[in-house]
Amino acid sequence: MASAFSGFSPAVLSFFDGLADDNSKAYWQANKATYDVEVKGAMQRLLDDLGEYGPFKIFRPYNDVRFAKGRPPYKEQIGAVGESQGGSVSYVQVSAAGLMVGTGYYSMAADQLELFRRAVDDEHRGAELSGICSSMVAKGYQLGAMEELKTAPRGYPKDHPRIEILRRKGLIAFTTWTPGPWFHTAKVVTRIRSAWQGAAPMNDWLDTHVGPSTLPPPDWDR
């Protein structure tokens, strides 16, 4: 049986600091054991403790450099994502900058986006989501999406009362923490759970009025 998560070791921050300074194959190969044990191993134990939000998939550490000239070969963070039956996703990322936790619908498929816009446009349902979003921002969450239109979607007025939400092609809430003593303890689990639980009203709205896509799933292995 795998041991419970007890925090990220200082070696995790050192590894990512070193990778930022020398994002090369030579550095990666020289420090791969640290990545496997201290970074990925700890992340897997963390995800095991958060199993009710999974199953999770850890993103591979390699960047796709085929079509991005000058892009570094290795990601300077480790991230993982899990998807609920309702359709919302739970995301956690660790890097030298600390911990980032997000949840929601990062990038909606075409069928989801149509349902989302209809619901946001609806006076009652849209006003409910707007209130939820305002409340979350007041609590310290940041809102975003993978993509956002520069103007109103086709068929919707530019002066729509909820135009900022309508322009998004997804809706997520996220929060970040810089490293502190807590980072090296099981309190990481508590912070992540608290962040995801705090975003439950938004996810409940999305799961109710949008839900999972019926189209082929995205490639989470990016």
PDB file of C-alpha atoms in Angstrom:
ATOM      1  CA  MET A   1       0.000   0.000   0.000  1.00  0.00           C
ATOM      2  CA  ALA A   2       1.351   3.409  -0.987  1.00  0.00           C
ATOM      3  CA  SER A   3       2.342   5.748   1.828  1.00  0.00           C
ATOM      4  CA  ALA A   4       0.214   8.825   2.497  1.00  0.00           C
ATOM      5  CA  PHE A   5       1.262  12.228   1.220  1.00  0.00           C
ATOM      6  CA  SER A   6       3.273  14.191   3.785  1.00  0.00           C
ATOM      7  CA  GLY A   7       4.291  17.246   1.777  1.00  0.00           C
ATOM      8  CA  PHE A   8       6.681  18.186  -0.999  1.00  0.00           C
ATOM      9  CA  SER A   9      10.350  18.023  -0.071  1.00  0.00           C
ATOM     10  CA  PRO A  10      12.725  20.992  -0.589  1.00  0.00           C
ATOM     11  CA  ALA A  11      14.191  18.949  -3.448  1.00  0.00           C
ATOM     12  CA  VAL A  12      11.045  19.672  -5.482  1.00  0.00           C
ATOM     13  CA  LEU A  13      11.643  23.424  -5.434  1.00  0.00           C
ATOM     14  CA  SER A  14      15.354  22.934  -6.062  1.00  0.00           C
ATOM     15  CA  PHE A  15      14.606  20.703  -9.032  1.00  0.00           C
ATOM     16  CA  PHE A  16      12.322  23.250 -10.694  1.00  0.00           C
ATOM     17  CA  ASP A  17      14.661  26.146  -9.884  1.00  0.00           C
ATOM     18  CA  GLY A  18      17.469  24.228 -11.567  1.00  0.00           C
ATOM     19  CA  LEU A  19      15.298  23.374 -14.561  1.00  0.00           C
ATOM     20  CA  ALA A  20      14.396  27.053 -15.016  1.00  0.00           C
ATOM     21  CA  ASP A  21      18.115  27.873 -15.109  1.00  0.00           C
ATOM     22  CA  ASP A  22      19.062  24.972 -17.389  1.00  0.00           C
ATOM     23  CA  ASN A  23      16.141  23.567 -19.343  1.00  0.00           C
ATOM     24  CA  SER A  24      18.225  21.026 -21.218  1.00  0.00           C
ATOM     25  CA  LYS A  25      18.418  17.301 -21.839  1.00  0.00           C
ATOM     26  CA  ALA A  26      21.654  17.192 -19.881  1.00  0.00           C
ATOM     27  CA  TYR A  27      20.029  18.664 -16.767  1.00  0.00           C
ATOM     28  CA  TRP A  28      16.981  16.453 -17.132  1.00  0.00           C
ATOM     29  CA  GLN A  29      18.973  13.246 -17.418  1.00  0.00           C
ATOM     30  CA  ALA A  30      21.233  14.212 -14.519  1.00  0.00           C
ATOM     31  CA  ASN A  31      18.218  14.940 -12.277  1.00  0.00           C
ATOM     32  CA  LYS A  32      15.624  12.482 -13.559  1.00  0.00           C
ATOM     33  CA  ALA A  33      15.837  10.375 -10.409  1.00  0.00           C
ATOM     34  CA  THR A  34      14.874  13.443  -8.370  1.00  0.00           C
ATOM     35  CA  TYR A  35      11.942  14.062 -10.681  1.00  0.00           C
ATOM     36  CA  ASP A  36      10.751  10.457 -10.511  1.00  0.00           C
ATOM     37  CA  VAL A  37      10.980  10.149  -6.721  1.00  0.00           C
ATOM     38  CA  GLU A  38      10.608  13.615  -5.204  1.00  0.00           C
ATOM     39  CA  VAL A  39       8.400  15.320  -7.798  1.00  0.00           C
ATOM     40  CA  LYS A  40       6.265  12.749  -9.601  1.00  0.00           C
ATOM     41  CA  GLY A  41       6.290  10.304  -6.702  1.00  0.00           C
ATOM     42  CA  ALA A  42       5.057  12.939  -4.241  1.00  0.00           C
ATOM     43  CA  MET A  43       2.465  14.159  -6.729  1.00  0.00           C
ATOM     44  CA  GLN A  44       1.102  10.634  -7.104  1.00  0.00           C
ATOM     45  CA  ARG A  45       0.778  10.260  -3.323  1.00  0.00           C
ATOM     46  CA  LEU A  46      -0.992  13.628  -3.186  1.00  0.00           C
ATOM     47  CA  LEU A  47      -3.455  12.520  -5.850  1.00  0.00           C
ATOM     48  CA  ASP A  48      -4.055   9.245  -4.025  1.00  0.00           C
ATOM     49  CA  ASP A  49      -5.139  11.291  -0.990  1.00  0.00           C
ATOM     50  CA  LEU A  50      -7.471  13.316  -3.231  1.00  0.00           C
ATOM     51  CA  GLY A  51      -8.961  10.256  -4.855  1.00  0.00           C
ATOM     52  CA  GLU A  52     -12.553  11.414  -4.481  1.00  0.00           C
ATOM     53  CA  TYR A  53     -11.824  14.030  -7.184  1.00  0.00           C
ATOM     54  CA  GLY A  54     -10.195  11.550  -9.563  1.00  0.00           C
ATOM     55  CA  PRO A  55      -9.184   9.456 -11.302  1.00  0.00           C
ATOM     56  CA  PHE A  56      -6.319  11.777 -12.170  1.00  0.00           C
ATOM     57  CA  LYS A  57      -3.911  11.944 -15.045  1.00  0.00           C
ATOM     58  CA  ILE A  58      -0.476  13.463 -14.535  1.00  0.00           C
ATOM     59  CA  PHE A  59       0.651  15.491 -17.529  1.00  0.00           C
ATOM     60  CA  ARG A  60       3.806  14.298 -19.224  1.00  0.00           C
ATOM     61  CA  PRO A  61       6.841  16.503 -18.497  1.00  0.00           C
ATOM     62  CA  TYR A  62       7.840  17.092 -22.108  1.00  0.00           C
ATOM     63  CA  ASN A  63       6.801  20.106 -24.156  1.00  0.00           C
ATOM     64  CA  ASP A  64       5.694  19.598 -27.749  1.00  0.00           C
ATOM     65  CA  VAL A  65       8.425  21.502 -29.568  1.00  0.00           C
ATOM     66  CA  ARG A  66       7.555  20.406 -33.117  1.00  0.00           C
ATOM     67  CA  PHE A  67       5.730  23.612 -34.025  1.00  0.00           C
ATOM     68  CA  ALA A  68       7.064  26.038 -31.413  1.00  0.00           C
ATOM     69  CA  LYS A  69      10.508  27.357 -32.245  1.00  0.00           C
ATOM     70  CA  GLY A  70      12.510  28.215 -29.141  1.00  0.00           C
ATOM     71  CA  ARG A  71      10.153  26.429 -26.754  1.00  0.00           C
ATOM     72  CA  PRO A  72      12.041  24.671 -23.916  1.00  0.00           C
ATOM     73  CA  PRO A  73      11.989  20.873 -24.085  1.00  0.00           C
ATOM     74  CA  TYR A  74      10.689  20.333 -20.531  1.00  0.00           C
ATOM     75  CA  LYS A  75       7.755  21.766 -18.608  1.00  0.00           C
ATOM     76  CA  GLU A  76       8.801  23.781 -15.583  1.00  0.00           C
ATOM     77  CA  GLN A  77       5.885  22.473 -13.525  1.00  0.00           C
ATOM     78  CA  ILE A  78       4.069  19.223 -12.871  1.00  0.00           C
ATOM     79  CA  GLY A  79       0.318  19.192 -13.273  1.00  0.00           C
ATOM     80  CA  ALA A  80      -2.516  16.707 -12.993  1.00  0.00           C
ATOM     81  CA  VAL A  81      -6.200  16.773 -13.896  1.00  0.00           C
ATOM     82  CA  GLY A  82      -9.240  14.753 -12.901  1.00  0.00           C
ATOM     83  CA  GLU A  83     -12.757  14.901 -14.321  1.00  0.00           C
ATOM     84  CA  SER A  84     -15.985  14.411 -12.384  1.00  0.00           C
ATOM     85  CA  GLN A  85     -18.973  12.521 -13.720  1.00  0.00           C
ATOM     86  CA  GLY A  86     -20.777  15.847 -13.925  1.00  0.00           C
ATOM     87  CA  GLY A  87     -18.217  17.258 -16.348  1.00  0.00           C
ATOM     88  CA  SER A  88     -16.124  19.664 -14.245  1.00  0.00           C
ATOM     89  CA  VAL A  89     -12.385  19.140 -13.944  1.00  0.00           C
ATOM     90  CA  SER A  90     -10.052  19.482 -10.956  1.00  0.00           C
ATOM     91  CA  TYR A  91      -6.508  20.663 -11.648  1.00  0.00           C
ATOM     92  CA  VAL A  92      -3.419  20.921  -9.448  1.00  0.00           C
ATOM     93  CA  GLN A  93       0.007  22.242 -10.438  1.00  0.00           C
ATOM     94  CA  VAL A  94       3.300  22.426  -8.562  1.00  0.00           C
ATOM     95  CA  SER A  95       6.336  24.458  -9.618  1.00  0.00           C
ATOM     96  CA  ALA A  96       9.083  26.617  -8.151  1.00  0.00           C
ATOM     97  CA  ALA A  97       6.417  29.321  -7.797  1.00  0.00           C
ATOM     98  CA  GLY A  98       4.408  27.097  -5.449  1.00  0.00           C
ATOM     99  CA  LEU A  99       0.953  25.587  -5.758  1.00  0.00           C
ATOM    100  CA  MET A 100      -1.847  26.393  -8.194  1.00  0.00           C
ATOM    101  CA  VAL A 101      -5.299  24.826  -7.867  1.00  0.00           C
ATOM    102  CA  GLY A 102      -8.100  25.215 -10.383  1.00  0.00           C
ATOM    103  CA  THR A 103     -11.451  23.729 -11.247  1.00  0.00           C
ATOM    104  CA  GLY A 104     -14.301  24.157 -13.699  1.00  0.00           C
ATOM    105  CA  TYR A 105     -14.641  23.798 -17.477  1.00  0.00           C
ATOM    106  CA  TYR A 106     -11.303  24.936 -18.900  1.00  0.00           C
ATOM    107  CA  SER A 107     -12.185  24.547 -22.585  1.00  0.00           C
ATOM    108  CA  MET A 108     -15.714  23.736 -23.654  1.00  0.00           C
ATOM    109  CA  ALA A 109     -16.489  21.585 -26.674  1.00  0.00           C
ATOM    110  CA  ALA A 110     -18.895  22.981 -29.255  1.00  0.00           C
ATOM    111  CA  ASP A 111     -21.938  21.264 -27.764  1.00  0.00           C
ATOM    112  CA  GLN A 112     -21.067  22.465 -24.252  1.00  0.00           C
ATOM    113  CA  LEU A 113     -20.445  26.001 -25.442  1.00  0.00           C
ATOM    114  CA  GLU A 114     -23.897  26.220 -27.017  1.00  0.00           C
ATOM    115  CA  LEU A 115     -25.560  25.111 -23.768  1.00  0.00           C
ATOM    116  CA  PHE A 116     -23.353  27.449 -21.734  1.00  0.00           C
ATOM    117  CA  ARG A 117     -24.229  30.517 -23.788  1.00  0.00           C
ATOM    118  CA  ARG A 118     -27.926  29.776 -23.715  1.00  0.00           C
ATOM    119  CA  ALA A 119     -27.827  29.426 -19.931  1.00  0.00           C
ATOM    120  CA  VAL A 120     -25.760  32.590 -19.427  1.00  0.00           C
ATOM    121  CA  ASP A 121     -28.152  34.480 -21.690  1.00  0.00           C
ATOM    122  CA  ASP A 122     -31.153  33.307 -19.669  1.00  0.00           C
ATOM    123  CA  GLU A 123     -32.171  36.016 -17.206  1.00  0.00           C
ATOM    124  CA  HIS A 124     -32.563  33.710 -14.196  1.00  0.00           C
ATOM    125  CA  ARG A 125     -29.808  31.174 -14.806  1.00  0.00           C
ATOM    126  CA  GLY A 126     -27.370  33.775 -16.083  1.00  0.00           C
ATOM    127  CA  ALA A 127     -27.929  36.067 -13.118  1.00  0.00           C
ATOM    128  CA  GLU A 128     -27.360  33.119 -10.792  1.00  0.00           C
ATOM    129  CA  LEU A 129     -23.977  32.356 -12.374  1.00  0.00           C
ATOM    130  CA  SER A 130     -23.003  36.025 -12.365  1.00  0.00           C
ATOM    131  CA  GLY A 131     -23.670  36.164  -8.625  1.00  0.00           C
ATOM    132  CA  ILE A 132     -21.639  33.010  -8.052  1.00  0.00           C
ATOM    133  CA  CYS A 133     -18.716  34.430 -10.019  1.00  0.00           C
ATOM    134  CA  SER A 134     -18.797  37.722  -8.110  1.00  0.00           C
ATOM    135  CA  SER A 135     -18.830  35.854  -4.814  1.00  0.00           C
ATOM    136  CA  MET A 136     -15.852  33.734  -5.809  1.00  0.00           C
ATOM    137  CA  VAL A 137     -13.802  36.734  -6.896  1.00  0.00           C
ATOM    138  CA  ALA A 138     -14.571  38.340  -3.527  1.00  0.00           C
ATOM    139  CA  LYS A 139     -13.195  35.203  -1.851  1.00  0.00           C
ATOM    140  CA  GLY A 140      -9.902  35.509  -3.725  1.00  0.00           C
ATOM    141  CA  TYR A 141     -10.411  33.231  -6.709  1.00  0.00           C
ATOM    142  CA  GLN A 142      -9.391  34.272 -10.195  1.00  0.00           C
ATOM    143  CA  LEU A 143     -11.662  33.381 -13.096  1.00  0.00           C
ATOM    144  CA  GLY A 144     -10.573  32.439 -16.586  1.00  0.00           C
ATOM    145  CA  ALA A 145     -10.781  30.039 -19.506  1.00  0.00           C
ATOM    146  CA  MET A 146      -8.492  28.571 -22.141  1.00  0.00           C
ATOM    147  CA  GLU A 147      -9.875  30.986 -24.747  1.00  0.00           C
ATOM    148  CA  GLU A 148     -11.864  34.192 -24.715  1.00  0.00           C
ATOM    149  CA  LEU A 149     -13.451  36.088 -27.584  1.00  0.00           C
ATOM    150  CA  LYS A 150     -12.577  39.746 -28.129  1.00  0.00           C
ATOM    151  CA  THR A 151     -16.213  40.592 -28.758  1.00  0.00           C
ATOM    152  CA  ALA A 152     -19.648  39.074 -28.259  1.00  0.00           C
ATOM    153  CA  PRO A 153     -20.381  35.621 -29.701  1.00  0.00           C
ATOM    154  CA  ARG A 154     -22.422  35.613 -32.874  1.00  0.00           C
ATOM    155  CA  GLY A 155     -26.083  36.211 -32.124  1.00  0.00           C
ATOM    156  CA  TYR A 156     -25.519  38.014 -28.808  1.00  0.00           C
ATOM    157  CA  PRO A 157     -25.435  41.798 -28.266  1.00  0.00           C
ATOM    158  CA  LYS A 158     -22.139  43.475 -27.406  1.00  0.00           C
ATOM    159  CA  ASP A 159     -23.833  45.248 -24.496  1.00  0.00           C
ATOM    160  CA  HIS A 160     -25.182  42.049 -22.952  1.00  0.00           C
ATOM    161  CA  PRO A 161     -25.300  42.418 -19.134  1.00  0.00           C
ATOM    162  CA  ARG A 162     -23.129  39.296 -18.796  1.00  0.00           C
ATOM    163  CA  ILE A 163     -20.873  39.886 -21.782  1.00  0.00           C
ATOM    164  CA  GLU A 164     -17.667  39.116 -19.825  1.00  0.00           C
ATOM    165  CA  ILE A 165     -18.913  35.609 -19.111  1.00  0.00           C
ATOM    166  CA  LEU A 166     -20.371  35.122 -22.589  1.00  0.00           C
ATOM    167  CA  ARG A 167     -17.036  35.919 -24.248  1.00  0.00           C
ATOM    168  CA  ARG A 168     -15.374  33.020 -22.443  1.00  0.00           C
ATOM    169  CA  LYS A 169     -15.152  29.621 -24.134  1.00  0.00           C
ATOM    170  CA  GLY A 170     -14.966  27.932 -20.764  1.00  0.00           C
ATOM    171  CA  LEU A 171     -15.085  28.913 -17.110  1.00  0.00           C
ATOM    172  CA  ILE A 172     -12.594  28.042 -14.410  1.00  0.00           C
ATOM    173  CA  ALA A 173     -11.751  29.331 -10.957  1.00  0.00           C
ATOM    174  CA  PHE A 174      -8.215  29.092  -9.649  1.00  0.00           C
ATOM    175  CA  THR A 175      -6.020  30.226  -6.806  1.00  0.00           C
ATOM    176  CA  THR A 176      -2.292  30.151  -6.091  1.00  0.00           C
ATOM    177  CA  TRP A 177       0.039  30.045  -3.090  1.00  0.00           C
ATOM    178  CA  THR A 178       3.751  30.728  -2.909  1.00  0.00           C
ATOM    179  CA  PRO A 179       5.823  28.127  -1.016  1.00  0.00           C
ATOM    180  CA  GLY A 180       5.900  28.275   2.762  1.00  0.00           C
ATOM    181  CA  PRO A 181       6.430  25.812   5.608  1.00  0.00           C
ATOM    182  CA  TRP A 182       2.988  24.321   4.830  1.00  0.00           C
ATOM    183  CA  PHE A 183       4.286  23.243   1.401  1.00  0.00           C
ATOM    184  CA  HIS A 184       6.392  20.573   3.060  1.00  0.00           C
ATOM    185  CA  THR A 185       3.499  19.102   5.065  1.00  0.00           C
ATOM    186  CA  ALA A 186       0.171  17.367   4.507  1.00  0.00           C
ATOM    187  CA  LYS A 187      -1.492  20.803   4.779  1.00  0.00           C
ATOM    188  CA  VAL A 188      -1.139  20.897   0.994  1.00  0.00           C
ATOM    189  CA  VAL A 189      -4.033  18.429   0.839  1.00  0.00           C
ATOM    190  CA  THR A 190      -6.180  20.637   3.054  1.00  0.00           C
ATOM    191  CA  ARG A 191      -5.563  23.717   0.906  1.00  0.00           C
ATOM    192  CA  ILE A 192      -6.421  21.902  -2.303  1.00  0.00           C
ATOM    193  CA  ARG A 193      -9.611  20.383  -0.907  1.00  0.00           C
ATOM    194  CA  SER A 194     -10.676  23.739   0.501  1.00  0.00           C
ATOM    195  CA  ALA A 195     -10.133  25.446  -2.859  1.00  0.00           C
ATOM    196  CA  TRP A 196     -12.114  22.839  -4.758  1.00  0.00           C
ATOM    197  CA  GLN A 197     -14.905  22.811  -2.178  1.00  0.00           C
ATOM    198  CA  GLY A 198     -15.123  26.601  -2.325  1.00  0.00           C
ATOM    199  CA  ALA A 199     -15.711  26.414  -6.071  1.00  0.00           C
ATOM    200  CA  ALA A 200     -18.509  23.841  -5.719  1.00  0.00           C
ATOM    201  CA  PRO A 201     -21.340  26.349  -6.427  1.00  0.00           C
ATOM    202  CA  MET A 202     -19.788  27.226  -9.784  1.00  0.00           C
ATOM    203  CA  ASN A 203     -19.218  23.594 -10.700  1.00  0.00           C
ATOM    204  CA  ASP A 204     -22.718  22.664  -9.624  1.00  0.00           C
ATOM    205  CA  TRP A 205     -24.106  25.338 -11.934  1.00  0.00           C
ATOM    206  CA  LEU A 206     -21.925  24.176 -14.820  1.00  0.00           C
ATOM    207  CA  ASP A 207     -22.704  20.500 -14.283  1.00  0.00           C
ATOM    208  CA  THR A 208     -26.436  21.268 -14.134  1.00  0.00           C
ATOM    209  CA  HIS A 209     -26.695  23.606 -17.119  1.00  0.00           C
ATOM    210  CA  VAL A 210     -23.819  22.392 -19.326  1.00  0.00           C
ATOM    211  CA  GLY A 211     -22.590  18.937 -18.353  1.00  0.00           C
ATOM    212  CA  PRO A 212     -20.144  16.624 -20.130  1.00  0.00           C
ATOM    213  CA  SER A 213     -19.612  16.838 -23.866  1.00  0.00           C
ATOM    214  CA  THR A 214     -20.936  14.068 -26.092  1.00  0.00           C
ATOM    215  CA  LEU A 215     -18.074  14.712 -28.529  1.00  0.00           C
ATOM    216  CA  PRO A 216     -14.728  12.805 -28.454  1.00  0.00           C
ATOM    217  CA  PRO A 217     -12.758  13.743 -25.297  1.00  0.00           C
ATOM    218  CA  PRO A 218      -9.797  16.141 -25.412  1.00  0.00           C
ATOM    219  CA  ASP A 219      -6.190  14.950 -25.263  1.00  0.00           C
ATOM    220  CA  TRP A 220      -5.252  15.587 -21.621  1.00  0.00           C
ATOM    221  CA  ASP A 221      -1.752  14.255 -22.347  1.00  0.00           C
ATOM    222  CA  ARG A 222      -0.517  17.559 -23.699  1.00  0.00           C
TER     223      ARG A 222
END
